[in-house]
Amino acid sequence: MSYTYEYPRPALTVDCVVFGVAERTLKILLIERDVEPFAGRWALPGGFVHMGEDLESAARRELVEETGVDKLYLEQLYTFGDVDRDPRGRVVTVAYYALVRLADHRVQAATDARDAAWFAFDDLPPLAFDHPRIVEVARERLRNKVRYEPIGFELLPKKFTLTELQTLYEIVLERPLDKRNFRKKILGMELLVELDEFEEGVAHRAARLYRFDERRYRRLVKRGFNFEI
Amino acid sequence: MSYTYEYPRPALTVDCVVFGVAERTLKILLIERDVEPFAGRWALPGGFVHMGEDLESAARRELVEETGVDKLYLEQLYTFGDVDRDPRGRVVTVAYYALVRLADHRVQAATDARDAAWFAFDDLPPLAFDHPRIVEVARERLRNKVRYEPIGFELLPKKFTLTELQTLYEIVLERPLDKRNFRKKILGMELLVELDEFEEGVAHRAARLYRFDERRYRRLVKRGFNFEI
DNA sequence: TCAAAAGTGTTGAGCGTACACCCATGC
DNA sequence: GCATGGGTGTACGCTCAACACTTTTGA
C-alpha cells in the first residue's frame, strides 16, 4: 500500500516533553531509540500522526504506547519545522508538554520494546534530533506557566502538604521562597481545601494535607480571579 | 510529477492572523477565496508549506504573495489539526499572528489575483474553515502578550505620542486606562526616547513624539527587567 | 530532651489607583 | 477667548518582602 500526492508533503509527528518531580528534582521522561538515525540515543517520546486522529490524541497515544503514562495534563507547546531538523528528510513535529504525578502512579518504564527512563532535567544525556531545543522551550514554558496558572498541582499527589507545594515551586522556579509569605499567599487565594488528614511516617510534627479545589478555581476565574505566585 | 509515500500524510499549511490598528479599531487582514471550498468566503491569508522552507518562512512568503505585507512582527500562534477542519481532507495548519504598522505603509489590497481587505475585528464576515477559532485564539494571545512584552509598538508608527500609545492599549485590552498612571508607568520604564518633534496639524496643543528604544529594552531584559502594563 | 520541621504575625517600603487642575495651541 | 487635548502631583490602601520564635511530634 502506498499514497501518492501531487505535491510533496512533509512528514508530521508529535513529540512530548513529560515533566515529573521526584527527590527534589525536576525530571523528564526519555526513551532510547532502537533504530537509525540516532540509534542508541535518548529522545523524546513521540511518533507519526495518524490520519484519523487529532494532534493531541496522537500525543496521548504515543505516550501510552511508549511509556504507559495515562491521564495527564497535556498542552501543545510549539511546532518545530526547520528544514533540516531530521536527517531522514522533511519532518515537522508538533511538540507537547505534559505533567505527571510521579509520586502517585509509578510510571512504567517500557511498554513496547524500547527503554524508557526518567532523567534529572539538569543532567540529561545527549539527545537525538533537535530535541535539546524542544526540551529547552518546554522548560521555559513550564517556568512561566506555573506562575500564572495552577498547573503545579499536576506534579504533586492529589493530597499534599504546603511544604511539598512550596518545594515544588522552588524547584520549577529555581529560587527559594519565603515560607510565611508563600503560605499566606496560597491560602489567601482560597483554592486549597484543608483536609483532616496529616502526613504519616515522619520523624517530626506531621503536616496537614491539602488538596486543590478545581471547581472553586474555575468559579473564581469566571469572576475575574487571576492565579499568581 | 507526483510523490508517493508508504503511509498517508496530512497536508501542511500556514495561516496568518494579521493585526493592525486604525481609526481607534483593531483590524485584521482577510482575503477572499476564489476557489472551492468556501469560494467567495473570506479567509486568513495562508497556504501550503514548501519542502525547502521553514514554517516561519512559509508564513512570510504567503503574506508577501497575498497581501504585499513585508517586514512585520510575526510569531507562531498554535497548530490546528482537527481531523475534519478542512473538507478536502486532512490538513494541519500552523497558525501565526502578525502585527503591522497600519498607519505607516498603506498595505496593498491585492498583489496576486485575490481580494484582500481589512476588517474591524468586532465586525468580521463569515470565515472559511475553522478560521473563526484561529482568529479567536490569536486575539486572546495578543491581549495577553501585549501586557508582558513591548509588542504594542509594532502596531504604531515608529514615532508616536503617549496618547496614541495609551489608545492602542485601550483598544487591545478593551478597557480604559488612567492617563496619569499610564504615563508615569511607561515613562518610568525608561524604554521610550523623548524626541524633539511634535504632532502636526492638530487644532490644539501638539503632543510630543516618542520612539521605542529596542536596544535599551534588550539591555534591561538582560538585567532582569520585566515589561508590564 | 533533642532534633526537625510545622506553623504563625508584624512592620516598612514600594506600587497601583484614584482623582482635578493648569497649560499650550490653533482657530 | 474659547475649545481641545497635553501635561502634571499627591494621598491612600494594598501587596510584597523581610524577618524570628513557639509548637508539635517521634525517636
XYZ file of C-alpha atoms (C1' of nucleotides) in Angstrom:
512
model
C 0.000 0.000 0.000
C 1.195 3.479 -0.782
C -0.099 7.020 -1.021
C 0.503 9.457 -3.825
C 0.161 13.238 -3.833
C 0.582 15.894 -6.485
C 2.957 17.904 -4.311
C 5.474 16.621 -1.785
C 4.388 16.673 1.860
C 6.456 16.879 5.000
C 6.011 14.027 7.451
C 4.135 15.082 10.590
C 4.988 13.846 14.055
C 4.244 14.692 17.655
C 6.816 14.735 20.446
C 6.216 15.042 24.166
C 8.240 16.589 26.933
C 6.959 14.816 30.028
C 7.828 16.517 33.303
C 7.762 14.963 36.736
C 9.175 15.899 40.120
C 10.824 13.444 42.484
C 13.561 13.648 45.075
C 13.507 17.442 44.941
C 14.440 17.292 41.273
C 12.704 18.160 38.035
C 12.777 15.151 35.725
C 11.802 14.352 32.194
C 10.920 11.087 30.548
C 13.041 9.854 27.649
C 13.108 6.757 25.509
C 16.093 5.077 23.988
C 15.958 4.886 20.217
C 16.496 1.438 18.742
C 16.680 2.376 15.060
C 18.692 4.774 12.960
C 19.062 7.664 12.860
C 20.377 8.227 16.364
C 20.027 4.541 17.347
C 21.025 4.164 20.992
C 20.466 7.844 21.721
C 17.827 9.103 24.063
C 14.918 11.029 22.609
C 11.520 12.452 23.438
C 8.619 10.036 23.234
C 6.707 10.666 20.032
C 5.804 9.392 16.603
C 3.796 9.893 13.473
C 0.365 11.440 13.443
C -2.230 9.042 12.072
C -4.746 10.293 9.532
C -7.776 9.708 11.717
C -6.579 11.309 14.943
C -6.236 14.841 16.218
C -2.837 16.116 17.233
C -3.483 15.853 20.941
C -4.874 12.346 20.514
C -1.708 11.379 18.708
C 0.382 12.727 21.567
C -1.650 10.814 24.141
C -1.498 7.617 22.115
C 2.258 7.810 21.781
C 2.638 8.414 25.491
C 0.582 5.374 26.347
C 2.321 3.195 23.784
C 5.822 4.178 24.703
C 5.665 4.910 28.381
C 2.381 3.626 29.803
C 1.605 7.112 31.045
C -2.086 7.870 31.009
C -4.423 10.652 32.086
C -2.054 13.538 32.473
C -2.004 17.257 31.927
C -1.074 17.792 28.294
C -0.721 21.010 26.356
C 0.589 21.945 22.965
C 3.969 23.623 23.174
C 5.224 24.703 19.770
C 5.676 23.338 16.283
C 9.208 22.757 15.083
C 9.692 22.652 11.357
C 13.250 23.552 10.432
C 14.068 22.072 7.051
C 16.997 20.017 8.279
C 15.838 19.011 11.738
C 15.603 15.334 10.738
C 18.304 13.667 8.605
C 15.705 11.375 7.009
C 14.002 14.257 5.275
C 11.441 16.909 5.990
C 9.720 16.152 9.253
C 7.627 18.711 11.080
C 6.832 17.963 14.699
C 4.139 19.369 16.918
C 5.604 19.326 20.403
C 3.521 18.897 23.551
C 4.480 19.093 27.168
C 2.961 17.007 29.895
C 2.915 16.984 33.687
C 2.612 13.782 35.677
C 2.220 12.929 39.346
C 5.424 10.986 39.613
C 4.815 10.237 43.291
C 1.412 8.643 42.605
C 1.500 6.137 39.809
C 4.925 4.706 39.283
C 5.382 5.189 35.563
C 6.071 2.021 33.664
C 9.481 2.115 32.164
C 8.830 0.379 28.866
C 5.530 -0.783 27.436
C 6.675 -1.555 23.946
C 10.173 -2.765 23.168
C 12.001 0.439 23.920
C 13.605 1.526 27.130
C 12.051 4.475 28.890
C 13.613 6.254 31.842
C 13.412 9.390 33.913
C 16.363 11.781 33.847
C 17.119 14.743 36.042
C 16.496 17.797 33.909
C 19.873 19.246 34.843
C 21.726 16.120 33.834
C 20.300 14.963 30.545
C 22.139 12.599 28.207
C 22.827 13.712 24.613
C 19.524 13.833 22.788
C 18.524 12.963 19.241
C 17.424 15.428 16.548
C 16.628 18.973 17.731
C 15.226 17.586 20.961
C 17.566 19.667 23.140
C 15.916 22.752 21.736
C 12.417 21.378 22.273
C 13.252 20.479 25.856
C 14.561 23.977 26.449
C 11.414 25.606 25.089
C 9.299 23.321 27.245
C 11.296 24.191 30.360
C 10.796 27.868 29.709
C 7.081 27.405 29.172
C 6.749 25.440 32.375
C 8.641 28.077 34.329
C 6.367 30.838 33.030
C 3.081 28.997 33.101
C 3.445 27.682 36.611
C 3.315 31.251 37.896
C 0.076 32.243 36.219
C -1.932 29.047 36.202
C -2.396 26.436 38.868
C -0.690 23.660 36.928
C 1.860 22.974 39.637
C -0.708 20.746 41.323
C -0.482 18.380 38.362
C 3.008 17.464 39.502
C 2.035 16.663 43.099
C -0.052 13.877 44.613
C -3.726 14.806 44.944
C -3.123 15.345 48.662
C -0.072 17.315 49.623
C 1.409 19.431 52.379
C 2.076 23.131 51.986
C 5.786 22.471 52.260
C 5.614 19.995 49.391
C 3.817 22.611 47.344
C 6.379 25.247 48.193
C 9.250 22.902 47.383
C 7.659 22.178 44.027
C 7.563 25.867 43.171
C 11.131 26.294 44.319
C 12.228 23.501 42.009
C 10.358 24.765 38.989
C 11.217 28.432 39.521
C 14.757 27.687 40.674
C 14.665 30.114 43.556
C 13.883 29.927 47.261
C 10.556 31.237 48.517
C 9.757 32.644 51.936
C 7.710 30.120 53.895
C 5.389 32.549 55.636
C 4.730 34.666 52.586
C 4.127 31.613 50.434
C 1.596 30.162 52.855
C -0.183 33.459 53.309
C -0.486 33.933 49.586
C -1.578 30.452 48.634
C -4.071 30.101 51.488
C -5.381 33.587 50.820
C -6.478 32.511 47.358
C -8.892 30.044 48.919
C -8.138 27.437 46.308
C -6.981 24.767 48.696
C -9.185 22.567 50.822
C -7.832 21.852 54.278
C -8.189 18.123 54.921
C -8.484 16.367 58.256
C -5.506 14.248 57.313
C -1.858 14.548 58.108
C 1.461 13.288 56.857
C 2.447 9.884 58.104
C 5.706 8.249 58.956
C 7.747 11.387 59.527
C 10.063 11.799 62.481
C 8.659 15.157 63.483
C 5.397 17.017 63.653
C 3.130 15.799 60.866
C 1.983 18.448 58.410
C -1.608 18.904 57.396
C -2.666 17.703 53.961
C -4.494 19.872 51.438
C -5.999 19.334 48.045
C -6.539 21.732 45.165
C -10.179 22.583 44.515
C -10.553 22.623 40.754
C -14.248 23.605 40.849
C -13.631 26.526 43.122
C -10.795 27.674 40.894
C -12.998 27.686 37.827
C -15.666 29.609 39.651
C -13.172 32.236 40.736
C -11.746 32.561 37.227
C -15.191 33.388 35.916
C -15.318 36.245 38.400
C -12.036 37.631 37.118
C -9.668 35.962 39.541
C -6.077 35.538 38.378
C -3.861 32.909 39.892
C -0.363 34.156 40.533
C 2.607 33.027 42.570
C 5.039 14.812 -11.316
C 3.815 13.128 -8.163
C 5.083 11.997 -4.788
C 4.489 8.638 -3.159
C 4.808 7.651 0.476
C 4.400 4.392 2.359
C 1.979 5.952 4.832
C -0.572 8.698 4.212
C 0.461 12.206 5.215
C -1.643 15.192 6.208
C -1.188 18.286 4.089
C 0.621 21.066 5.933
C -0.284 24.731 5.632
C 0.393 28.000 7.409
C -2.234 30.652 8.127
C -1.690 34.172 9.396
C -3.786 36.419 11.579
C -2.541 39.888 10.693
C -3.486 42.593 13.173
C -3.472 46.311 12.572
C -4.957 49.309 14.338
C -6.624 52.239 12.574
C -9.397 54.660 13.439
C -9.397 53.501 17.047
C -10.252 49.993 15.914
C -8.475 46.670 15.915
C -8.462 45.212 12.413
C -7.417 42.019 10.739
C -6.479 41.302 7.181
C -8.525 38.793 5.192
C -8.535 37.545 1.653
C -11.470 36.469 -0.403
C -11.276 32.864 -1.579
C -11.754 32.346 -5.294
C -11.878 28.536 -5.350
C -13.858 25.846 -3.624
C -14.250 25.008 -0.858
C -15.640 28.224 0.580
C -15.272 30.125 -2.723
C -16.326 33.734 -2.164
C -15.825 33.488 1.599
C -13.248 35.458 3.476
C -10.322 33.586 4.981
C -6.964 34.054 6.629
C -4.032 34.538 4.293
C -2.045 31.318 4.099
C -1.075 28.357 2.003
C 0.973 25.216 1.696
C 4.391 24.836 3.235
C 7.023 24.161 0.609
C 9.579 21.414 1.187
C 12.562 23.725 1.225
C 11.303 26.400 3.598
C 10.894 26.721 7.337
C 7.459 27.306 8.783
C 8.046 30.963 9.506
C 9.484 31.483 6.028
C 6.356 29.954 4.571
C 4.205 32.333 6.580
C 6.227 35.346 5.426
C 6.136 34.223 1.826
C 2.380 33.800 1.850
C 1.932 37.214 3.382
C 4.010 38.866 0.714
C 2.330 36.936 -2.098
C -1.204 37.543 -0.939
C -1.108 40.900 0.730
C 2.153 42.659 -0.088
C 2.877 42.951 3.602
C 6.555 42.797 4.378
C 8.838 43.129 7.380
C 6.448 42.703 10.232
C 6.350 41.213 13.669
C 5.496 37.539 13.230
C 5.138 34.836 15.823
C 3.884 31.294 15.850
C 0.473 31.010 17.463
C -0.737 27.434 17.596
C -1.112 24.406 15.368
C -4.619 23.354 14.446
C -5.048 19.766 13.358
C -8.589 18.584 13.933
C -9.331 15.711 11.605
C -12.264 17.390 9.893
C -11.155 21.008 9.845
C -10.860 21.005 6.030
C -13.492 19.323 3.844
C -10.845 18.418 1.242
C -9.154 16.007 3.611
C -6.627 16.049 6.401
C -4.946 19.428 6.540
C -2.915 20.552 9.515
C -2.180 24.257 9.744
C 0.463 26.071 11.722
C -1.060 29.436 12.568
C 0.974 32.622 13.001
C -0.066 36.045 14.118
C 1.443 39.231 12.830
C 1.405 42.893 13.786
C 1.705 45.660 11.221
C 2.018 49.434 11.376
C -1.168 50.159 9.534
C -0.625 53.900 9.778
C 2.804 53.721 8.119
C 2.824 51.707 4.954
C -0.580 51.530 3.378
C -0.954 47.792 2.868
C -1.605 46.786 -0.702
C -5.002 45.259 -1.002
C -4.262 42.568 -3.555
C -0.914 41.539 -5.001
C -1.965 38.343 -6.695
C -5.437 37.850 -8.122
C -7.313 37.677 -4.840
C -9.013 40.475 -2.989
C -7.522 41.423 0.336
C -9.148 43.783 2.806
C -9.030 44.972 6.393
C -11.986 44.221 8.623
C -12.809 45.561 12.053
C -12.192 42.715 14.442
C -15.595 43.209 16.028
C -17.390 43.021 12.730
C -15.899 40.165 10.757
C -17.667 38.496 7.853
C -18.295 34.734 7.978
C -14.959 32.980 7.677
C -13.902 29.786 5.919
C -12.773 26.565 7.631
C -12.051 26.790 11.356
C -10.678 30.291 10.892
C -13.088 31.825 13.429
C -11.451 29.677 16.068
C -7.943 30.612 14.928
C -8.814 34.296 14.983
C -10.184 33.928 18.487
C -7.033 32.236 19.758
C -4.925 34.942 18.142
C -6.989 37.703 19.765
C -6.524 36.112 23.146
C -2.786 35.765 22.624
C -2.494 39.386 21.567
C -4.445 40.543 24.593
C -2.176 38.601 26.943
C 1.122 39.190 25.233
C 0.728 42.923 24.869
C 0.795 43.237 28.650
C 4.051 41.389 29.192
C 6.083 42.245 26.149
C 6.517 45.508 24.332
C 4.875 44.338 21.116
C 2.290 47.092 21.129
C 4.845 49.338 19.455
C 4.697 47.092 16.393
C 1.187 48.386 15.771
C 2.098 52.074 15.947
C 4.179 54.314 13.688
C 7.842 54.455 14.729
C 7.180 57.879 16.210
C 4.082 58.239 18.328
C 2.538 60.322 21.078
C 1.842 58.959 24.533
C -1.854 59.344 23.923
C -1.608 57.243 20.773
C 0.189 54.590 22.775
C -2.396 54.686 25.515
C -5.232 54.478 22.998
C -3.583 51.456 21.436
C -3.515 49.658 24.775
C -7.093 50.601 25.444
C -8.134 49.111 22.138
C -6.224 45.881 22.591
C -7.116 45.415 26.258
C -10.658 46.674 25.801
C -10.631 48.811 28.902
C -9.908 52.450 29.692
C -6.598 53.359 31.323
C -5.872 56.294 33.597
C -3.873 58.891 31.685
C -1.579 59.977 34.513
C -0.881 56.487 35.736
C -0.218 55.220 32.249
C 2.281 57.971 31.532
C 4.029 57.550 34.852
C 4.389 53.847 34.330
C 5.508 53.851 30.728
C 7.968 56.718 31.179
C 9.269 55.179 34.384
C 10.422 52.132 32.443
C 12.830 54.326 30.512
C 12.136 52.481 27.296
C 10.959 55.483 25.342
C 13.152 58.147 23.812
C 11.724 61.638 24.020
C 12.107 63.236 20.588
C 12.371 66.929 19.779
C 9.445 66.533 17.444
C 5.762 67.162 17.904
C 2.478 66.251 16.327
C 1.490 68.375 13.351
C -1.805 69.581 12.007
C -3.832 69.303 15.167
C -6.187 72.035 16.332
C -4.797 72.096 19.839
C -1.535 71.840 21.702
C 0.743 69.467 19.777
C 1.863 66.390 21.686
C 5.481 65.336 21.915
C 6.615 62.345 19.860
C 8.463 59.377 21.324
C 10.047 56.269 19.937
C 10.599 52.855 21.496
C 14.249 52.070 22.204
C 14.695 48.422 21.256
C 18.363 48.306 22.286
C 17.675 49.726 25.685
C 14.864 47.238 26.169
C 17.115 44.287 25.407
C 19.750 45.596 27.764
C 17.205 45.924 30.567
C 15.844 42.442 29.944
C 19.305 41.006 30.444
C 19.360 42.663 33.844
C 16.098 41.018 34.809
C 13.687 43.757 33.786
C 10.121 42.694 33.029
C 7.915 44.820 30.854
C 4.389 45.071 32.188
C 1.383 47.271 31.594
C 15.228 16.077 75.853
C 16.607 16.680 71.460
C 16.090 17.163 66.567
C 13.369 18.517 62.841
C 10.019 20.581 60.596
C 5.206 22.847 61.260
C 3.081 26.739 61.929
C 2.246 31.728 62.799
C 2.299 37.979 62.814
C 4.187 42.356 62.206
C 6.342 46.146 60.072
C 8.112 49.111 56.363
C 8.598 50.165 51.606
C 7.071 50.473 47.160
C 3.453 50.259 43.841
C -1.082 50.689 41.867
C -5.024 53.503 41.911
C -7.934 57.243 42.093
C -8.534 61.779 41.264
C -8.533 67.548 39.304
C -6.421 71.248 37.593
C -3.420 74.343 34.732
C -1.119 74.821 30.135
C -0.239 75.408 25.254
C -2.043 75.834 20.769
C -4.997 76.683 16.668
C -8.930 78.705 15.148
C -11.117 83.951 24.120
C -12.543 79.528 23.640
C -12.333 74.745 22.714
C -9.406 70.839 22.747
C -6.418 67.792 24.271
C -1.459 67.921 26.599
C 0.651 67.537 30.550
C 1.456 67.108 35.674
C 1.363 65.715 41.591
C -0.453 63.825 45.632
C -2.615 60.821 49.061
C -4.321 56.364 50.294
C -4.550 51.499 50.559
C -2.828 47.252 49.433
C 0.502 43.905 48.439
C 5.166 42.202 48.674
C 9.304 41.342 51.186
C 11.902 40.647 55.109
C 12.345 38.618 59.274
C 12.245 35.017 64.379
C 10.151 32.443 67.514
C 6.950 28.871 69.513
C 4.733 24.339 68.872
C 4.284 19.589 67.930
C 5.893 15.113 67.285
C 8.795 10.932 67.049
C 12.908 8.874 68.248
